[in-house]
Amino acid sequence: MKEQRFSEKISDGLNGIGDDLIREAEDKAPVAMKKKHPWVKWAALAAAVLLIATAVPFVFLLSGGFGAKNAGSARNEAEYADVADSEKSGMAAPTISGKIGHDGVPEAAEDAEMVAPAPGSLKYGEAEPGDVTFDDGGDGEDETPSDEISIAPGQLTAAAWDDNLHFIKWRELFAADEQGNGNGRFAGFLKDDWGMPTGRRIVVRVTKDGAPVAGAKVYAAPGELTVQAGSAVTDATGTAYLFPTVESGTVTAVSSGEGVSAAFSAETGELAIELAEAEEKQDVIELMYVIDVTGSMGDELAYIARELDDVVTKVLAANPGTKILVSLLCYRDDEDAEKFTYDDFTDVTNPENLAAVQRILRGKDASGGGDYPEAVDEALELAVSKNWTDGAATKLIFHVLDAPAHETEAHKARYAAAVKKAAERGIRICPVLSSGADTLTEYLSRTEAVLTGGTFVFLTDDSGIGEGHLDPSLPEATREYLNALMIRLINGYHTGTFADPVAWYESK
Amino acid sequence: MEDREIVKLYLRRDEQAIQESERKYSRYLRSIAGSILSDAEDTAECENDAYLAAWNSIPPQEPADLKTYLGKLTRRISIDRYRKRTAGKRGGGEYALSLDELEECVPSAADSPENVLEGAALSGILDAFLRTLPETKRIIFLRRYWYAEPVADIAARFGYKENRVRTMLFRIREELKEHLSKEGIWV
């Protein structure tokens, strides 16, 4: 037999090293970045300069010239559209704080306020967006800039992770001794009581004639007591996750008709309940975007907004006949003048409503904040209190954030209450962790998702957009395009069948 | 489908296990085999052989990390094929280049000629050595010598110049050589 070369023995020896090392070299190796063509940068810069040169005189004239006051508040729909167009142009400054009613008429058309653009107020990312597209959006008759820079969707990359499907791994994150010292990623947070324990979990599967029942209310109670110790609503797969505060007791599931109870023990962790009657699942998707729009989001907010806009369009196309309602809640922090803006649920199967939602999304810009924590708890409290459908609709919140809630007892209590309320109402929260987030934000985000049966989503560095993104050390999570990922999740929650993720580098 | 579910299919002797493995990991396994063999037909055959090897080894094996398990099978099978193909002559391609580089790690026989080591014990020493390296260096080393990835591709991943990667690899090989010498290893 031929004697092996030294290098061959080393090579063979490498096949026996730890699996974790091989996984690390596969999963943590950065993906090769494509170099941008220099002309893209220069073209974007040139376009930006052109826009400033064009738009500043325009706004000057619109505001009535020297000494003139604002051009009034009541404007017709055509004017509204003009403002929205100039917003899309990248000038950003004309902002509209609008509402969309259920009737489809944008209330912003009546009460929008103009704010003069600040020179050089191009948002980060728009002067060098990576892939910019140049559209000739003007007709030459109005006085809006005829050229615009728009950000193409399908650029941000992200990954999704359902901790409820990897619950053993989730628990390992808290590995620690009684003093809270340990090597688990979240062990340090055990000392801080955020009021959202996930230590005991019951997976409840509700069926009728063997088929999953969506929208069934499920709650746990200690023994015969009626005090609830965890409450949730089944998803399209008939599954609900309960996090009871007691070791054992009864779980009751109810859809239509009488509820059915069964004994539970946190040790077994799983329960199946067969109902005699059940409400039919509604072909309705309710989608709320809850977005942190403070200054720290400025590096990628324009891109995120573009993806969210694209998601609405594509979910509509993928679900003909489905009623799709979209709402938008943006938040900042206590000291900010505009702490919240809310645009109520609107039926985007109506093209006018869809256009209004898109205009609002594209007009969002990042400002305010100051300290690191933001009004996360209040935003979620507000979000879950809104006009969600009762019954077996698909209810989702995509919570885009890069910072945690404030850590006072009052803020923590409000946060926990809001998340529990979401679970009770069957609203699944899918946090979208953005650049600049820390481990506390990751912990809280993932907890939101775990408690409500949602999915944790995190933006990744693969896109090259935005500042550095936190790595939650989830090597099995496929890096996808954010818009494709969100569409996959929405359709998955609605139908109960989740498509497999497609890595971003394989999808184009 | 989750890996755990696929492993259960193997354990139940359900042939869907192979379909699911292929659907999920075909690209990954082909990249491993392709780097070693540089031949599409051989690559495809090695990939199929890896699924067969997984089918024959699970059970009794029950891998905790299916992706890496399949990756290791593919690498071993591909290297075997490479050796058969190049028996009696020097092979070409990226894997051959990486082997040539690893030859530099050979410690002086005078250091410890009696300590002939291979197999699991050698793997253990290499494993321990790799864990002493900073993460980036470790990943670069394994991209080159486990995945047989071209230096240019590694450089592109990390945004480094090729020379920088070559220098890093050279220094790691020197460190490995020293480590093997200190351990009194002669393979």
PDB file of C-alpha atoms in Angstrom, chain A residues 17-252:
ATOM      1  CA  ILE A  17     -12.251  17.391  14.529  1.00  0.00           C
ATOM      2  CA  GLY A  18     -15.306  18.597  16.407  1.00  0.00           C
ATOM      3  CA  ASP A  19     -18.507  19.154  14.475  1.00  0.00           C
ATOM      4  CA  ASP A  20     -18.821  22.575  16.051  1.00  0.00           C
ATOM      5  CA  LEU A  21     -15.586  23.716  14.409  1.00  0.00           C
ATOM      6  CA  ILE A  22     -16.755  22.587  10.995  1.00  0.00           C
ATOM      7  CA  ARG A  23     -20.116  24.251  11.507  1.00  0.00           C
ATOM      8  CA  GLU A  24     -18.410  27.415  12.635  1.00  0.00           C
ATOM      9  CA  ALA A  25     -16.285  27.523   9.499  1.00  0.00           C
ATOM     10  CA  GLU A  26     -19.406  27.054   7.407  1.00  0.00           C
ATOM     11  CA  ASP A  27     -21.832  29.291   9.230  1.00  0.00           C
ATOM     12  CA  LYS A  28     -19.649  32.091  10.495  1.00  0.00           C
ATOM     13  CA  ALA A  29     -17.556  32.571   7.391  1.00  0.00           C
ATOM     14  CA  PRO A  30     -18.777  35.802   5.861  1.00  0.00           C
ATOM     15  CA  VAL A  31     -20.432  35.575   2.493  1.00  0.00           C
ATOM     16  CA  ALA A  32     -18.295  37.118  -0.213  1.00  0.00           C
ATOM     17  CA  MET A  33     -19.543  40.607  -0.926  1.00  0.00           C
ATOM     18  CA  LYS A  34     -19.959  41.764  -4.452  1.00  0.00           C
ATOM     19  CA  LYS A  35     -18.101  44.965  -5.065  1.00  0.00           C
ATOM     20  CA  LYS A  36     -20.267  47.874  -5.981  1.00  0.00           C
ATOM     21  CA  HIS A  37     -19.584  49.458  -9.300  1.00  0.00           C
ATOM     22  CA  PRO A  38     -18.073  52.849  -8.636  1.00  0.00           C
ATOM     23  CA  TRP A  39     -20.520  54.438 -11.057  1.00  0.00           C
ATOM     24  CA  VAL A  40     -23.427  53.472  -8.822  1.00  0.00           C
ATOM     25  CA  LYS A  41     -21.996  55.555  -6.005  1.00  0.00           C
ATOM     26  CA  TRP A  42     -21.265  58.499  -8.229  1.00  0.00           C
ATOM     27  CA  ALA A  43     -24.582  58.274 -10.012  1.00  0.00           C
ATOM     28  CA  ALA A  44     -26.402  58.253  -6.696  1.00  0.00           C
ATOM     29  CA  LEU A  45     -24.412  61.223  -5.487  1.00  0.00           C
ATOM     30  CA  ALA A  46     -25.045  63.128  -8.692  1.00  0.00           C
ATOM     31  CA  ALA A  47     -28.738  62.395  -8.506  1.00  0.00           C
ATOM     32  CA  ALA A  48     -28.844  63.544  -4.900  1.00  0.00           C
ATOM     33  CA  VAL A  49     -27.177  66.828  -5.764  1.00  0.00           C
ATOM     34  CA  LEU A  50     -29.566  67.301  -8.664  1.00  0.00           C
ATOM     35  CA  LEU A  51     -32.524  66.669  -6.413  1.00  0.00           C
ATOM     36  CA  ILE A  52     -31.393  69.167  -3.848  1.00  0.00           C
ATOM     37  CA  ALA A  53     -30.819  71.752  -6.541  1.00  0.00           C
ATOM     38  CA  THR A  54     -34.275  71.112  -7.986  1.00  0.00           C
ATOM     39  CA  ALA A  55     -36.316  70.673  -4.869  1.00  0.00           C
ATOM     40  CA  VAL A  56     -35.089  73.498  -2.668  1.00  0.00           C
ATOM     41  CA  PRO A  57     -36.322  76.264  -4.998  1.00  0.00           C
ATOM     42  CA  PHE A  58     -39.526  74.309  -5.446  1.00  0.00           C
ATOM     43  CA  VAL A  59     -40.251  74.179  -1.729  1.00  0.00           C
ATOM     44  CA  PHE A  60     -39.218  77.785  -1.422  1.00  0.00           C
ATOM     45  CA  LEU A  61     -41.809  78.754  -4.022  1.00  0.00           C
ATOM     46  CA  LEU A  62     -44.426  76.456  -2.529  1.00  0.00           C
ATOM     47  CA  SER A  63     -44.025  78.074   0.852  1.00  0.00           C
ATOM     48  CA  GLY A  64     -44.738  81.464  -0.697  1.00  0.00           C
ATOM     49  CA  GLY A  65     -41.282  82.881  -0.908  1.00  0.00           C
ATOM     50  CA  PHE A  66     -39.656  85.232   1.596  1.00  0.00           C
ATOM     51  CA  GLY A  67     -41.811  86.077   4.556  1.00  0.00           C
ATOM     52  CA  ALA A  68     -44.697  83.871   3.549  1.00  0.00           C
ATOM     53  CA  LYS A  69     -46.310  81.505   5.985  1.00  0.00           C
ATOM     54  CA  ASN A  70     -47.041  77.846   5.461  1.00  0.00           C
ATOM     55  CA  ALA A  71     -49.303  77.094   2.602  1.00  0.00           C
ATOM     56  CA  GLY A  72     -52.231  76.010   4.735  1.00  0.00           C
ATOM     57  CA  SER A  73     -53.306  72.630   5.926  1.00  0.00           C
ATOM     58  CA  ALA A  74     -56.321  71.612   3.887  1.00  0.00           C
ATOM     59  CA  ARG A  75     -55.203  70.045   0.648  1.00  0.00           C
ATOM     60  CA  ASN A  76     -56.846  67.870  -1.886  1.00  0.00           C
ATOM     61  CA  GLU A  77     -55.827  64.336  -2.768  1.00  0.00           C
ATOM     62  CA  ALA A  78     -53.751  65.411  -5.761  1.00  0.00           C
ATOM     63  CA  GLU A  79     -51.655  67.654  -3.571  1.00  0.00           C
ATOM     64  CA  TYR A  80     -51.297  64.829  -1.114  1.00  0.00           C
ATOM     65  CA  ALA A  81     -49.908  62.672  -3.852  1.00  0.00           C
ATOM     66  CA  ASP A  82     -47.460  65.375  -4.853  1.00  0.00           C
ATOM     67  CA  VAL A  83     -46.127  65.593  -1.347  1.00  0.00           C
ATOM     68  CA  ALA A  84     -45.794  61.854  -1.198  1.00  0.00           C
ATOM     69  CA  ASP A  85     -43.882  61.912  -4.472  1.00  0.00           C
ATOM     70  CA  SER A  86     -41.463  64.481  -3.194  1.00  0.00           C
ATOM     71  CA  GLU A  87     -40.982  62.363  -0.114  1.00  0.00           C
ATOM     72  CA  LYS A  88     -40.119  59.398  -2.266  1.00  0.00           C
ATOM     73  CA  SER A  89     -37.652  61.556  -4.070  1.00  0.00           C
ATOM     74  CA  GLY A  90     -35.329  61.282  -1.136  1.00  0.00           C
ATOM     75  CA  MET A  91     -35.760  64.813   0.074  1.00  0.00           C
ATOM     76  CA  ALA A  92     -37.488  63.301   3.027  1.00  0.00           C
ATOM     77  CA  ALA A  93     -38.416  66.471   4.769  1.00  0.00           C
ATOM     78  CA  PRO A  94     -42.091  66.934   3.799  1.00  0.00           C
ATOM     79  CA  THR A  95     -43.542  64.553   6.353  1.00  0.00           C
ATOM     80  CA  ILE A  96     -47.107  63.478   6.682  1.00  0.00           C
ATOM     81  CA  SER A  97     -48.534  62.184   9.885  1.00  0.00           C
ATOM     82  CA  GLY A  98     -51.642  60.620   8.456  1.00  0.00           C
ATOM     83  CA  LYS A  99     -54.312  58.095   9.214  1.00  0.00           C
ATOM     84  CA  ILE A 100     -56.102  55.740   6.911  1.00  0.00           C
ATOM     85  CA  GLY A 101     -59.694  55.069   7.729  1.00  0.00           C
ATOM     86  CA  HIS A 102     -61.565  51.882   7.075  1.00  0.00           C
ATOM     87  CA  ASP A 103     -63.403  53.688   4.321  1.00  0.00           C
ATOM     88  CA  GLY A 104     -60.209  53.989   2.361  1.00  0.00           C
ATOM     89  CA  VAL A 105     -59.921  57.756   2.381  1.00  0.00           C
ATOM     90  CA  PRO A 106     -56.565  58.893   3.642  1.00  0.00           C
ATOM     91  CA  GLU A 107     -57.278  61.299   6.469  1.00  0.00           C
ATOM     92  CA  ALA A 108     -53.855  62.716   5.894  1.00  0.00           C
ATOM     93  CA  ALA A 109     -55.234  64.318   2.763  1.00  0.00           C
ATOM     94  CA  GLU A 110     -57.145  66.661   4.994  1.00  0.00           C
ATOM     95  CA  ASP A 111     -54.753  67.414   7.778  1.00  0.00           C
ATOM     96  CA  ALA A 112     -51.274  66.866   6.478  1.00  0.00           C
ATOM     97  CA  GLU A 113     -48.741  69.476   7.388  1.00  0.00           C
ATOM     98  CA  MET A 114     -45.843  70.598   5.293  1.00  0.00           C
ATOM     99  CA  VAL A 115     -42.460  70.919   6.856  1.00  0.00           C
ATOM    100  CA  ALA A 116     -39.785  72.716   4.897  1.00  0.00           C
ATOM    101  CA  PRO A 117     -36.947  70.460   3.850  1.00  0.00           C
ATOM    102  CA  ALA A 118     -33.607  70.991   5.449  1.00  0.00           C
ATOM    103  CA  PRO A 119     -30.770  71.252   2.959  1.00  0.00           C
ATOM    104  CA  GLY A 120     -28.729  68.124   2.973  1.00  0.00           C
ATOM    105  CA  SER A 121     -31.443  66.166   4.688  1.00  0.00           C
ATOM    106  CA  LEU A 122     -30.985  63.106   2.534  1.00  0.00           C
ATOM    107  CA  LYS A 123     -31.318  60.095   4.729  1.00  0.00           C
ATOM    108  CA  TYR A 124     -28.441  57.777   5.300  1.00  0.00           C
ATOM    109  CA  GLY A 125     -28.525  55.065   2.754  1.00  0.00           C
ATOM    110  CA  GLU A 126     -30.252  57.059   0.072  1.00  0.00           C
ATOM    111  CA  ALA A 127     -27.145  58.725  -1.209  1.00  0.00           C
ATOM    112  CA  GLU A 128     -25.441  55.363  -1.373  1.00  0.00           C
ATOM    113  CA  PRO A 129     -28.095  52.737  -1.263  1.00  0.00           C
ATOM    114  CA  GLY A 130     -26.161  49.921  -2.790  1.00  0.00           C
ATOM    115  CA  ASP A 131     -28.520  49.307  -5.623  1.00  0.00           C
ATOM    116  CA  VAL A 132     -30.379  52.396  -6.595  1.00  0.00           C
ATOM    117  CA  THR A 133     -32.913  52.657  -9.334  1.00  0.00           C
ATOM    118  CA  PHE A 134     -33.623  55.814 -11.186  1.00  0.00           C
ATOM    119  CA  ASP A 135     -37.231  56.341 -12.155  1.00  0.00           C
ATOM    120  CA  ASP A 136     -38.682  59.107 -14.218  1.00  0.00           C
ATOM    121  CA  GLY A 137     -41.677  59.686 -12.002  1.00  0.00           C
ATOM    122  CA  GLY A 138     -42.607  63.189 -13.030  1.00  0.00           C
ATOM    123  CA  ASP A 139     -44.873  64.397 -15.778  1.00  0.00           C
ATOM    124  CA  GLY A 140     -43.253  67.775 -16.063  1.00  0.00           C
ATOM    125  CA  GLU A 141     -46.448  69.634 -15.291  1.00  0.00           C
ATOM    126  CA  ASP A 142     -46.328  69.802 -11.550  1.00  0.00           C
ATOM    127  CA  GLU A 143     -43.454  71.310  -9.715  1.00  0.00           C
ATOM    128  CA  THR A 144     -42.227  68.189  -8.042  1.00  0.00           C
ATOM    129  CA  PRO A 145     -38.831  66.891  -9.000  1.00  0.00           C
ATOM    130  CA  SER A 146     -39.132  64.783 -12.109  1.00  0.00           C
ATOM    131  CA  ASP A 147     -36.423  62.321 -11.154  1.00  0.00           C
ATOM    132  CA  GLU A 148     -36.467  60.270  -8.025  1.00  0.00           C
ATOM    133  CA  ILE A 149     -34.210  57.842  -6.307  1.00  0.00           C
ATOM    134  CA  SER A 150     -36.152  54.872  -5.094  1.00  0.00           C
ATOM    135  CA  ILE A 151     -34.794  51.997  -3.125  1.00  0.00           C
ATOM    136  CA  ALA A 152     -35.417  48.629  -4.676  1.00  0.00           C
ATOM    137  CA  PRO A 153     -36.901  45.970  -2.397  1.00  0.00           C
ATOM    138  CA  GLY A 154     -35.188  42.643  -1.924  1.00  0.00           C
ATOM    139  CA  GLN A 155     -31.932  44.004  -0.534  1.00  0.00           C
ATOM    140  CA  LEU A 156     -32.022  43.529   3.212  1.00  0.00           C
ATOM    141  CA  THR A 157     -31.099  40.094   4.453  1.00  0.00           C
ATOM    142  CA  ALA A 158     -32.453  38.418   7.545  1.00  0.00           C
ATOM    143  CA  ALA A 159     -33.018  35.091   9.208  1.00  0.00           C
ATOM    144  CA  ALA A 160     -35.948  33.653  11.126  1.00  0.00           C
ATOM    145  CA  TRP A 161     -35.886  31.445  14.161  1.00  0.00           C
ATOM    146  CA  ASP A 162     -38.799  29.897  16.043  1.00  0.00           C
ATOM    147  CA  ASP A 163     -37.617  29.259  19.591  1.00  0.00           C
ATOM    148  CA  ASN A 164     -40.768  27.293  20.353  1.00  0.00           C
ATOM    149  CA  LEU A 165     -39.643  24.723  17.801  1.00  0.00           C
ATOM    150  CA  HIS A 166     -36.198  24.620  19.409  1.00  0.00           C
ATOM    151  CA  PHE A 167     -37.283  24.840  22.984  1.00  0.00           C
ATOM    152  CA  ILE A 168     -34.472  22.809  24.464  1.00  0.00           C
ATOM    153  CA  LYS A 169     -32.012  25.209  22.873  1.00  0.00           C
ATOM    154  CA  TRP A 170     -34.082  28.098  24.159  1.00  0.00           C
ATOM    155  CA  ARG A 171     -33.817  26.789  27.711  1.00  0.00           C
ATOM    156  CA  GLU A 172     -30.084  26.311  27.315  1.00  0.00           C
ATOM    157  CA  LEU A 173     -29.797  30.052  26.786  1.00  0.00           C
ATOM    158  CA  PHE A 174     -30.661  30.501  30.444  1.00  0.00           C
ATOM    159  CA  ALA A 175     -28.230  27.922  31.809  1.00  0.00           C
ATOM    160  CA  ALA A 176     -27.106  29.357  35.128  1.00  0.00           C
ATOM    161  CA  ASP A 177     -26.863  28.692  38.812  1.00  0.00           C
ATOM    162  CA  GLU A 178     -29.335  30.003  41.362  1.00  0.00           C
ATOM    163  CA  GLN A 179     -27.497  33.297  41.533  1.00  0.00           C
ATOM    164  CA  GLY A 180     -27.992  33.798  37.838  1.00  0.00           C
ATOM    165  CA  ASN A 181     -24.370  33.151  37.002  1.00  0.00           C
ATOM    166  CA  GLY A 182     -23.856  30.865  34.074  1.00  0.00           C
ATOM    167  CA  ASN A 183     -22.734  30.484  30.542  1.00  0.00           C
ATOM    168  CA  GLY A 184     -26.164  30.734  28.898  1.00  0.00           C
ATOM    169  CA  ARG A 185     -26.496  33.649  26.498  1.00  0.00           C
ATOM    170  CA  PHE A 186     -29.388  35.072  28.512  1.00  0.00           C
ATOM    171  CA  ALA A 187     -28.322  33.844  31.959  1.00  0.00           C
ATOM    172  CA  GLY A 188     -27.523  37.366  33.054  1.00  0.00           C
ATOM    173  CA  PHE A 189     -31.120  38.452  32.541  1.00  0.00           C
ATOM    174  CA  LEU A 190     -32.462  35.953  35.063  1.00  0.00           C
ATOM    175  CA  LYS A 191     -31.551  38.422  37.788  1.00  0.00           C
ATOM    176  CA  ASP A 192     -33.666  41.119  36.120  1.00  0.00           C
ATOM    177  CA  ASP A 193     -37.292  40.268  36.495  1.00  0.00           C
ATOM    178  CA  TRP A 194     -38.965  41.263  33.244  1.00  0.00           C
ATOM    179  CA  GLY A 195     -42.085  39.364  34.299  1.00  0.00           C
ATOM    180  CA  MET A 196     -42.078  37.104  31.262  1.00  0.00           C
ATOM    181  CA  PRO A 197     -40.945  33.673  32.479  1.00  0.00           C
ATOM    182  CA  THR A 198     -40.869  30.897  29.935  1.00  0.00           C
ATOM    183  CA  GLY A 199     -39.648  28.116  32.215  1.00  0.00           C
ATOM    184  CA  ARG A 200     -42.898  26.113  32.132  1.00  0.00           C
ATOM    185  CA  ARG A 201     -44.467  25.518  28.772  1.00  0.00           C
ATOM    186  CA  ILE A 202     -47.423  23.461  27.619  1.00  0.00           C
ATOM    187  CA  VAL A 203     -47.835  22.824  23.913  1.00  0.00           C
ATOM    188  CA  VAL A 204     -51.550  22.437  23.331  1.00  0.00           C
ATOM    189  CA  ARG A 205     -52.827  20.968  20.090  1.00  0.00           C
ATOM    190  CA  VAL A 206     -56.526  21.431  19.456  1.00  0.00           C
ATOM    191  CA  THR A 207     -58.420  19.423  16.872  1.00  0.00           C
ATOM    192  CA  LYS A 208     -61.939  18.720  15.705  1.00  0.00           C
ATOM    193  CA  ASP A 209     -62.450  15.419  13.944  1.00  0.00           C
ATOM    194  CA  GLY A 210     -58.691  15.151  13.913  1.00  0.00           C
ATOM    195  CA  ALA A 211     -58.186  18.381  11.940  1.00  0.00           C
ATOM    196  CA  PRO A 212     -56.435  21.371  13.519  1.00  0.00           C
ATOM    197  CA  VAL A 213     -58.633  24.095  14.932  1.00  0.00           C
ATOM    198  CA  ALA A 214     -57.395  27.646  14.469  1.00  0.00           C
ATOM    199  CA  GLY A 215     -58.473  30.477  16.725  1.00  0.00           C
ATOM    200  CA  ALA A 216     -59.456  28.334  19.708  1.00  0.00           C
ATOM    201  CA  LYS A 217     -58.938  30.058  23.027  1.00  0.00           C
ATOM    202  CA  VAL A 218     -56.794  28.000  25.348  1.00  0.00           C
ATOM    203  CA  TYR A 219     -56.106  28.770  28.959  1.00  0.00           C
ATOM    204  CA  ALA A 220     -54.567  27.123  31.973  1.00  0.00           C
ATOM    205  CA  ALA A 221     -55.903  27.286  35.500  1.00  0.00           C
ATOM    206  CA  PRO A 222     -54.592  25.787  38.715  1.00  0.00           C
ATOM    207  CA  GLY A 223     -56.913  22.907  39.514  1.00  0.00           C
ATOM    208  CA  GLU A 224     -60.556  23.896  39.608  1.00  0.00           C
ATOM    209  CA  LEU A 225     -59.825  27.561  40.164  1.00  0.00           C
ATOM    210  CA  THR A 226     -60.935  29.939  37.488  1.00  0.00           C
ATOM    211  CA  VAL A 227     -57.942  32.220  37.793  1.00  0.00           C
ATOM    212  CA  GLN A 228     -56.084  31.988  34.536  1.00  0.00           C
ATOM    213  CA  ALA A 229     -52.442  31.082  34.656  1.00  0.00           C
ATOM    214  CA  GLY A 230     -51.616  31.546  31.012  1.00  0.00           C
ATOM    215  CA  SER A 231     -53.811  32.091  28.003  1.00  0.00           C
ATOM    216  CA  ALA A 232     -53.302  31.844  24.258  1.00  0.00           C
ATOM    217  CA  VAL A 233     -55.053  31.178  20.970  1.00  0.00           C
ATOM    218  CA  THR A 234     -54.327  28.341  18.560  1.00  0.00           C
ATOM    219  CA  ASP A 235     -52.688  29.111  15.243  1.00  0.00           C
ATOM    220  CA  ALA A 236     -53.478  27.635  11.844  1.00  0.00           C
ATOM    221  CA  THR A 237     -51.821  24.386  12.863  1.00  0.00           C
ATOM    222  CA  GLY A 238     -54.109  24.160  15.887  1.00  0.00           C
ATOM    223  CA  THR A 239     -51.191  24.818  18.227  1.00  0.00           C
ATOM    224  CA  ALA A 240     -51.022  27.189  21.172  1.00  0.00           C
ATOM    225  CA  TYR A 241     -48.201  27.677  23.625  1.00  0.00           C
ATOM    226  CA  LEU A 242     -49.103  28.220  27.251  1.00  0.00           C
ATOM    227  CA  PHE A 243     -46.654  29.395  29.878  1.00  0.00           C
ATOM    228  CA  PRO A 244     -48.498  28.662  33.110  1.00  0.00           C
ATOM    229  CA  THR A 245     -47.457  30.055  36.453  1.00  0.00           C
ATOM    230  CA  VAL A 246     -48.339  26.764  38.150  1.00  0.00           C
ATOM    231  CA  GLU A 247     -46.904  23.272  37.853  1.00  0.00           C
ATOM    232  CA  SER A 248     -50.176  21.506  37.195  1.00  0.00           C
ATOM    233  CA  GLY A 249     -53.864  22.118  36.782  1.00  0.00           C
ATOM    234  CA  THR A 250     -56.291  22.093  33.899  1.00  0.00           C
ATOM    235  CA  VAL A 251     -56.143  23.449  30.399  1.00  0.00           C
ATOM    236  CA  THR A 252     -59.391  24.414  28.746  1.00  0.00           C
TER     237      THR A 252
END
